[in-house]
Amino acid sequence: MQQDLRVLTGIVKYNNEIAAQVYEMTIAAEGMGNFIPGQFINVYLDDKSMLLPRPISISDGSNGGITLIYKIVGKGTAQLSECRVGAPIRVSSPLGNGYSIKEACSGSSVALVAGGMGAPPMVGLAKALKERGACLDVFLGFQTGAYLADRFETVARDLYIATDDGSTGFHGNVVELLEKNDRVYDEYFSCGPRAMLKALCGYAANVGRNVQVSIEERMGCGYGACVGCSCRIMESGKTTRKSVCKDGPVFAGKDVVWD
Amino acid sequence: MGLNKTDMSVNIAGVALKNPVITASGTFSAKDSGRFYDISRLGAVTAKGVSAEPWEGNEAPRIAESYGGMINSIGLQNPGAAKFIEEDLPLMRAFGLPVIANIVGKTVAEYCRVVEMLNDADVSMLEVNISCPNVKEGGIGFGTDAKMAAELTREIRRIAKKPIILKLTPNVTDVAAIAKAVEAEGADCISLINTLLAMRIDAGAKKPVLANVFGGLSGPAVKPVALRMVYQVRRAVSLPVIGMGGIMSGEDAAEFLMAGADAVAVGTAALVSPTAPVEVLEGLEKFMEEQGFCSIEELKESFKEA
């Protein structure tokens, strides 16, 4: 059996707040290998009260470096935000399946739809799709304000922003914005809160298009050993349990059993 | 980095292991763990619990963290014995190690069905999980009652063609009494401990973290409890004992062997660090070299009662 995954010690190269409670961290890690947009890495903290790794989606990466964009949502991410530049950090190889972009050929139109902390993996995905010659529009939804919009400027044809409080862009959620926009794309790629993904899958079904969704669940090991992060997926007409970390986190929207 | 002069081999109920380090059930996947390290270096591998028919497991979230450990309420999700034999077992066999199947059921009849399904499969031993805290009226019901544990052992022993290991729960008043009860009915080996029944509350959300409310605590936090119980069981029965519960290092493994275990299993550590089982093995080898032990037996016999 091929041993193609590792836990390695990288070096923090950059770790700054880019929006309220949102941090961008760049890690140099020799031997980490390439990633597929939509994959994540495990970050291992050196704290006995937090034994389990923190799975964080890869935002972007190149040349032995990887960029994570994360929000402080608990003790683990708070500790991560305190990592100094130059400090060692234990991380895994890229894990999970990532988005399938082979369908998105030159000239096809795609929409990237993200809610909140679903936006970071869209950065690397947008680049990869652009390289394949896809024409992409990006829809970002936030509770308030907006961040990461600048990362899409050179790759997106159009960028749309929705906020729940109307502080930036469209006043409402990102799926409502998509409906209002009234343009149907060849394929949809998405990451965000469960309710948003569910609504988007409903929308995609209505317009008869495929959507790939990246879903989130509380994980144990992050590599398929513990079966902690379970979700329900339709397979050959039957509901079956899949592991978000190993079988996902990206699934065909039409197969996800939401309730 | 095996040392030629150190004999790491052990024998568990007639099954020869080249070293005493085993993966604990439910924390190992042949396909996925094998991507991180060379599994064939271990002593044996234990499969995730398997039932006669597929089990769905519990609702998510199924994982909660706690100081020095974690609480899980997976609920023994598994694809059923037929699929296990067809898909997982060949992958596990490929490592060239003894394979321990772990079996679960909600009734004596269900346990016996899995045993029958596995009797002719290529597994070396059957570990009978009578201790999962996450499945109502299954497993833990048998493990917390000496009479029920004895009855189940008797029925399984009658039909099993392989050595059977009874995996005990720590959620009992007197673990030695349960151990004696299963020994009397023909258990070939005892493994312990399974997880400690536990819960966590999200104070901010004002509700339990786990969808199942309760789960099983594992990890280094439970090691002293596990060690105490292995010590007690060792002194109550003459069966081989597989010790587990929070083993994170080679020295942890040595403590269990000194307490009376004949082999050890590494579980939660593999979730905290995927290569943990092989690191525990390396750590144990290093400890034995430093201490000048030539065999596991020597290490075990070095223990001095207070």
CSV table of C-alpha atoms in Angstrom, one decimal, chain B:
chain,number,residue,atom,x,y,z
B,1,MET,CA,14.3,0.1,13.9
B,2,GLY,CA,13.6,-3.3,15.5
B,3,LEU,CA,16.5,-4.3,17.6
B,4,ASN,CA,17.8,-7.7,16.8
B,5,LYS,CA,18.6,-8.6,20.4
B,6,THR,CA,15.2,-7.6,21.7
B,7,ASP,CA,12.5,-10.2,21.3
B,8,MET,CA,9.3,-8.3,21.0
B,9,SER,CA,7.1,-11.3,20.2
B,10,VAL,CA,4.1,-12.3,22.3
B,11,ASN,CA,1.5,-15.1,22.1
B,12,ILE,CA,-2.1,-14.3,22.7
B,13,ALA,CA,-4.3,-17.4,23.1
B,14,GLY,CA,-2.2,-19.4,20.7
B,15,VAL,CA,-1.9,-16.6,18.1
B,16,ALA,CA,1.7,-15.4,17.6
B,17,LEU,CA,2.3,-11.7,17.3
B,18,LYS,CA,5.8,-10.4,16.4
B,19,ASN,CA,5.3,-7.5,18.8
B,20,PRO,CA,2.5,-6.5,21.3
B,21,VAL,CA,1.2,-3.4,19.6
B,22,ILE,CA,-2.3,-3.7,18.1
B,23,THR,CA,-4.7,-1.2,16.6
B,24,ALA,CA,-7.8,-0.6,18.8
B,25,SER,CA,-11.2,-1.3,17.2
B,26,GLY,CA,-12.8,1.7,15.6
B,27,THR,CA,-9.7,3.7,15.2
B,28,PHE,CA,-8.2,2.0,12.3
B,29,SER,CA,-9.0,1.7,8.6
B,30,ALA,CA,-6.8,-0.6,6.4
B,31,LYS,CA,-7.4,1.7,3.5
B,32,ASP,CA,-6.9,5.0,5.2
B,33,SER,CA,-4.4,4.4,8.1
B,34,GLY,CA,-2.2,2.6,5.6
B,35,ARG,CA,-1.7,5.8,3.7
B,36,PHE,CA,0.3,7.2,6.6
B,37,TYR,CA,2.6,4.4,7.8
B,38,ASP,CA,3.6,0.8,7.2
B,39,ILE,CA,1.0,-1.2,9.0
B,40,SER,CA,2.9,-4.5,8.6
B,41,ARG,CA,5.3,-3.3,11.3
B,42,LEU,CA,2.6,-3.8,14.0
B,43,GLY,CA,1.8,-6.9,16.0
B,44,ALA,CA,-1.8,-7.3,14.8
B,45,VAL,CA,-4.7,-5.2,13.5
B,46,THR,CA,-8.3,-5.0,14.9
B,47,ALA,CA,-11.2,-4.2,12.6
B,48,LYS,CA,-14.0,-1.8,13.4
B,49,GLY,CA,-17.0,-3.4,15.1
B,50,VAL,CA,-19.1,-5.4,12.7
B,51,SER,CA,-22.7,-6.6,13.1
B,52,ALA,CA,-24.6,-9.2,11.1
B,53,GLU,CA,-26.6,-6.6,9.2
B,54,PRO,CA,-25.4,-3.0,8.4
B,55,TRP,CA,-25.9,-0.4,11.2
B,56,GLU,CA,-26.5,3.3,10.6
B,57,GLY,CA,-24.9,4.6,13.7
B,58,ASN,CA,-26.0,7.7,15.6
B,59,GLU,CA,-26.9,11.2,14.4
B,60,ALA,CA,-24.1,13.8,14.1
B,61,PRO,CA,-22.4,15.5,15.9
B,62,ARG,CA,-20.8,12.3,17.1
B,63,ILE,CA,-17.5,13.7,18.3
B,64,ALA,CA,-16.8,16.0,21.3
B,65,GLU,CA,-13.4,17.0,22.6
B,66,SER,CA,-12.5,17.2,26.3
B,67,TYR,CA,-9.4,17.8,28.3
B,68,GLY,CA,-6.9,15.0,27.5
B,69,GLY,CA,-9.5,13.1,25.5
B,70,MET,CA,-12.5,12.9,23.3
B,71,ILE,CA,-16.1,11.6,23.6
B,72,ASN,CA,-17.5,9.7,20.7
B,73,SER,CA,-21.0,8.5,19.9
B,74,ILE,CA,-20.5,6.8,16.6
B,75,GLY,CA,-23.0,4.1,17.5
B,76,LEU,CA,-21.1,1.3,15.7
B,77,GLN,CA,-21.9,2.4,12.2
B,78,ASN,CA,-20.7,-0.4,10.0
B,79,PRO,CA,-21.5,-2.0,6.6
B,80,GLY,CA,-22.4,-5.5,8.0
B,81,ALA,CA,-20.4,-8.7,8.2
B,82,ALA,CA,-20.9,-9.7,4.6
B,83,LYS,CA,-19.5,-6.5,3.2
B,84,PHE,CA,-16.7,-6.6,5.8
B,85,ILE,CA,-15.6,-10.0,4.7
B,86,GLU,CA,-15.8,-9.0,1.0
B,87,GLU,CA,-14.2,-5.6,1.1
B,88,ASP,CA,-12.3,-4.8,4.3
B,89,LEU,CA,-10.9,-8.1,5.3
B,90,PRO,CA,-8.7,-8.7,2.1
B,91,LEU,CA,-7.2,-5.3,2.7
B,92,MET,CA,-6.4,-6.1,6.3
B,93,ARG,CA,-5.0,-9.5,5.4
B,94,ALA,CA,-2.6,-7.9,2.9
B,95,PHE,CA,-0.5,-6.6,5.8
B,96,GLY,CA,0.5,-10.2,6.7
B,97,LEU,CA,-0.5,-9.8,10.3
B,98,PRO,CA,-3.1,-11.6,12.5
B,99,VAL,CA,-6.4,-9.9,12.0
B,100,ILE,CA,-8.8,-9.5,14.9
B,101,ALA,CA,-12.4,-9.0,13.9
B,102,ASN,CA,-14.6,-7.1,16.4
B,103,ILE,CA,-18.2,-8.2,16.6
B,104,VAL,CA,-21.3,-6.5,17.9
B,105,GLY,CA,-24.9,-7.3,18.3
B,106,LYS,CA,-28.1,-6.3,20.2
B,107,THR,CA,-29.1,-9.9,21.2
B,108,VAL,CA,-27.3,-13.2,21.8
B,109,ALA,CA,-28.8,-14.4,18.5
B,110,GLU,CA,-27.3,-11.4,16.6
B,111,TYR,CA,-23.9,-11.9,18.1
B,112,CYS,CA,-24.0,-15.6,17.2
B,113,ARG,CA,-25.0,-14.7,13.6
B,114,VAL,CA,-21.9,-12.6,13.2
B,115,VAL,CA,-19.8,-15.4,14.7
B,116,GLU,CA,-21.2,-17.8,12.2
B,117,MET,CA,-20.6,-15.5,9.3
B,118,LEU,CA,-16.9,-15.0,10.4
B,119,ASN,CA,-16.2,-18.6,11.3
B,120,ASP,CA,-15.0,-19.5,7.9
B,121,ALA,CA,-13.5,-16.0,7.1
B,122,ASP,CA,-9.8,-15.5,7.3
B,123,VAL,CA,-9.6,-13.8,10.7
B,124,SER,CA,-7.3,-14.9,13.5
B,125,MET,CA,-9.4,-14.0,16.5
B,126,LEU,CA,-12.8,-12.6,17.4
B,127,GLU,CA,-13.1,-9.7,19.8
B,128,VAL,CA,-16.6,-9.6,21.3
B,129,ASN,CA,-17.6,-6.0,22.1
B,130,ILE,CA,-19.9,-6.2,25.1
B,131,SER,CA,-19.1,-2.7,26.1
B,132,CYS,CA,-20.1,-0.1,23.6
B,133,PRO,CA,-21.8,2.7,25.6
B,134,ASN,CA,-23.4,4.1,22.4
B,135,VAL,CA,-25.9,1.4,21.5
B,136,LYS,CA,-28.9,1.0,23.6
B,137,GLU,CA,-29.6,-2.5,24.9
B,138,GLY,CA,-26.7,-3.7,22.9
B,139,GLY,CA,-23.3,-4.5,24.0
B,140,ILE,CA,-23.0,-2.6,27.2
B,141,GLY,CA,-26.0,-4.4,28.7
B,142,PHE,CA,-24.1,-7.6,28.4
B,143,GLY,CA,-20.9,-6.1,29.6
B,144,THR,CA,-22.3,-4.6,32.8
B,145,ASP,CA,-24.0,-7.7,34.1
B,146,ALA,CA,-21.9,-10.8,35.0
B,147,LYS,CA,-24.7,-13.2,34.3
B,148,MET,CA,-25.5,-11.8,30.9
B,149,ALA,CA,-21.8,-11.6,30.0
B,150,ALA,CA,-21.3,-15.2,31.0
B,151,GLU,CA,-24.4,-16.4,29.0
B,152,LEU,CA,-23.2,-14.6,25.9
B,153,THR,CA,-19.7,-15.9,26.2
B,154,ARG,CA,-21.0,-19.5,26.6
B,155,GLU,CA,-23.2,-19.2,23.5
B,156,ILE,CA,-20.4,-17.7,21.4
B,157,ARG,CA,-17.8,-20.1,22.7
B,158,ARG,CA,-20.0,-23.0,21.7
B,159,ILE,CA,-20.0,-22.0,18.0
B,160,ALA,CA,-16.9,-20.0,17.5
B,161,LYS,CA,-14.1,-21.7,15.6
B,162,LYS,CA,-11.6,-18.9,16.5
B,163,PRO,CA,-10.2,-17.8,19.9
B,164,ILE,CA,-12.6,-15.2,21.4
B,165,ILE,CA,-11.6,-12.1,23.2
B,166,LEU,CA,-14.2,-10.5,25.5
B,167,LYS,CA,-13.9,-6.7,25.5
B,168,LEU,CA,-14.9,-5.3,28.8
B,169,THR,CA,-16.4,-2.0,29.8
B,170,PRO,CA,-15.1,0.2,32.6
B,171,ASN,CA,-18.6,1.3,33.4
B,172,VAL,CA,-19.0,-1.3,36.2
B,173,THR,CA,-18.5,-1.5,39.9
B,174,ASP,CA,-16.4,-4.6,39.8
B,175,VAL,CA,-14.6,-5.4,36.6
B,176,ALA,CA,-12.8,-8.4,38.0
B,177,ALA,CA,-16.2,-10.1,38.6
B,178,ILE,CA,-17.1,-9.7,34.9
B,179,ALA,CA,-13.7,-11.0,33.9
B,180,LYS,CA,-14.1,-14.1,36.1
B,181,ALA,CA,-17.6,-14.7,34.7
B,182,VAL,CA,-16.4,-14.7,31.1
B,183,GLU,CA,-13.3,-16.8,31.9
B,184,ALA,CA,-15.5,-19.4,33.5
B,185,GLU,CA,-17.5,-19.7,30.3
B,186,GLY,CA,-14.6,-20.2,28.0
B,187,ALA,CA,-13.3,-16.8,26.9
B,188,ASP,CA,-9.8,-17.2,25.5
B,189,CYS,CA,-8.7,-13.6,26.2
B,190,ILE,CA,-9.9,-10.4,27.7
B,191,SER,CA,-9.4,-6.9,26.3
B,192,LEU,CA,-10.1,-3.7,28.2
B,193,ILE,CA,-11.0,-1.0,28.6
B,194,ASN,CA,-13.7,0.3,26.3
B,195,THR,CA,-14.7,3.9,26.7
B,196,LEU,CA,-16.1,5.6,29.8
B,197,LEU,CA,-19.7,6.8,29.6
B,198,ALA,CA,-19.5,10.6,29.4
B,199,MET,CA,-21.1,13.8,28.2
B,200,ARG,CA,-20.3,17.4,27.3
B,201,ILE,CA,-22.4,20.5,27.3
B,202,ASP,CA,-22.0,23.5,25.1
B,203,ALA,CA,-22.5,26.2,27.7
B,204,GLY,CA,-23.0,28.8,25.0
B,205,ALA,CA,-25.6,26.8,23.1
B,206,LYS,CA,-27.0,25.5,26.4
B,207,LYS,CA,-27.3,21.9,25.1
B,208,PRO,CA,-25.3,18.7,24.9
B,209,VAL,CA,-22.5,18.7,22.3
B,210,LEU,CA,-23.3,15.2,21.1
B,211,ALA,CA,-26.6,14.5,19.3
B,212,ASN,CA,-26.8,11.3,21.2
B,213,VAL,CA,-26.2,13.3,24.5
B,214,PHE,CA,-23.9,10.6,25.9
B,215,GLY,CA,-20.8,9.1,24.4
B,216,GLY,CA,-17.7,7.2,25.3
B,217,LEU,CA,-14.6,9.0,26.7
B,218,SER,CA,-11.2,7.9,25.5
B,219,GLY,CA,-7.7,9.2,25.2
B,220,PRO,CA,-4.9,9.9,27.7
B,221,ALA,CA,-7.4,11.2,30.3
B,222,VAL,CA,-8.7,7.6,30.9
B,223,LYS,CA,-5.3,5.9,31.1
B,224,PRO,CA,-5.0,5.7,34.9
B,225,VAL,CA,-8.5,4.1,35.0
B,226,ALA,CA,-7.6,1.7,32.3
B,227,LEU,CA,-4.3,0.8,34.0
B,228,ARG,CA,-6.1,0.1,37.3
B,229,MET,CA,-8.6,-2.1,35.7
B,230,VAL,CA,-6.0,-4.1,33.7
B,231,TYR,CA,-4.1,-4.6,37.0
B,232,GLN,CA,-7.3,-5.8,38.7
B,233,VAL,CA,-8.3,-8.2,35.9
B,234,ARG,CA,-4.8,-9.6,35.6
B,235,ARG,CA,-5.0,-10.6,39.3
B,236,ALA,CA,-8.5,-12.1,38.9
B,237,VAL,CA,-8.1,-14.3,35.9
B,238,SER,CA,-5.3,-16.3,34.2
B,239,LEU,CA,-6.4,-15.5,30.6
B,240,PRO,CA,-4.2,-13.4,28.4
B,241,VAL,CA,-5.1,-9.7,28.6
B,242,ILE,CA,-5.0,-7.0,25.9
B,243,GLY,CA,-4.7,-3.6,27.6
B,244,MET,CA,-5.9,-0.4,26.2
B,245,GLY,CA,-7.1,3.0,27.2
B,246,GLY,CA,-5.2,6.3,26.5
B,247,ILE,CA,-1.9,4.8,25.3
B,248,MET,CA,0.0,7.6,23.6
B,249,SER,CA,3.6,6.5,24.0
B,250,GLY,CA,6.0,3.6,24.3
B,251,GLU,CA,6.2,4.2,28.1
B,252,ASP,CA,2.4,4.1,28.3
B,253,ALA,CA,2.5,0.7,26.6
B,254,ALA,CA,5.2,-0.4,29.1
B,255,GLU,CA,3.0,0.6,32.0
B,256,PHE,CA,0.1,-1.6,30.7
B,257,LEU,CA,2.5,-4.5,30.2
B,258,MET,CA,3.8,-4.1,33.8
B,259,ALA,CA,0.2,-3.9,35.1
B,260,GLY,CA,-0.3,-7.4,33.5
B,261,ALA,CA,-1.3,-6.9,29.9
B,262,ASP,CA,0.1,-9.4,27.4
B,263,ALA,CA,-0.4,-7.0,24.5
B,264,VAL,CA,-1.6,-3.4,24.1
B,265,ALA,CA,-3.9,-1.6,21.7
B,266,VAL,CA,-3.6,2.0,20.5
B,267,GLY,CA,-6.8,3.8,19.7
B,268,THR,CA,-7.5,7.4,20.2
B,269,ALA,CA,-3.8,8.3,19.8
B,270,ALA,CA,-4.2,7.3,16.1
B,271,LEU,CA,-6.9,9.9,15.7
B,272,VAL,CA,-4.7,12.5,17.4
B,273,SER,CA,-1.8,11.5,15.3
B,274,PRO,CA,-2.3,9.0,12.4
B,275,THR,CA,1.1,7.3,12.8
B,276,ALA,CA,0.7,6.8,16.6
B,277,PRO,CA,0.6,3.0,16.6
B,278,VAL,CA,4.0,2.6,15.0
B,279,GLU,CA,5.3,5.4,17.2
B,280,VAL,CA,4.2,3.6,20.3
B,281,LEU,CA,6.0,0.5,19.0
B,282,GLU,CA,9.2,2.4,18.4
B,283,GLY,CA,8.9,4.1,21.8
B,284,LEU,CA,8.4,0.7,23.5
B,285,GLU,CA,11.4,-0.7,21.7
B,286,LYS,CA,13.5,2.3,22.8
B,287,PHE,CA,12.3,2.0,26.3
B,288,MET,CA,13.2,-1.7,26.4
B,289,GLU,CA,16.6,-1.0,25.0
B,290,GLU,CA,17.3,1.7,27.6
B,291,GLN,CA,16.1,-0.6,30.4
B,292,GLY,CA,18.0,-3.5,29.1
B,293,PHE,CA,15.0,-5.8,28.6
B,294,CYS,CA,15.5,-8.7,26.1
B,295,SER,CA,11.9,-9.7,25.9
B,296,ILE,CA,8.4,-8.6,26.8
B,297,GLU,CA,8.3,-11.3,29.4
B,298,GLU,CA,11.3,-9.7,31.1
B,299,LEU,CA,9.7,-6.3,31.1
B,300,LYS,CA,6.5,-7.8,32.6
B,301,GLU,CA,8.4,-9.7,35.3
B,302,SER,CA,10.3,-6.6,36.3
B,303,PHE,CA,7.2,-5.1,37.9
B,304,LYS,CA,7.4,-4.9,41.6
B,305,GLU,CA,4.2,-5.0,43.7
B,306,ALA,CA,4.1,-2.1,46.2
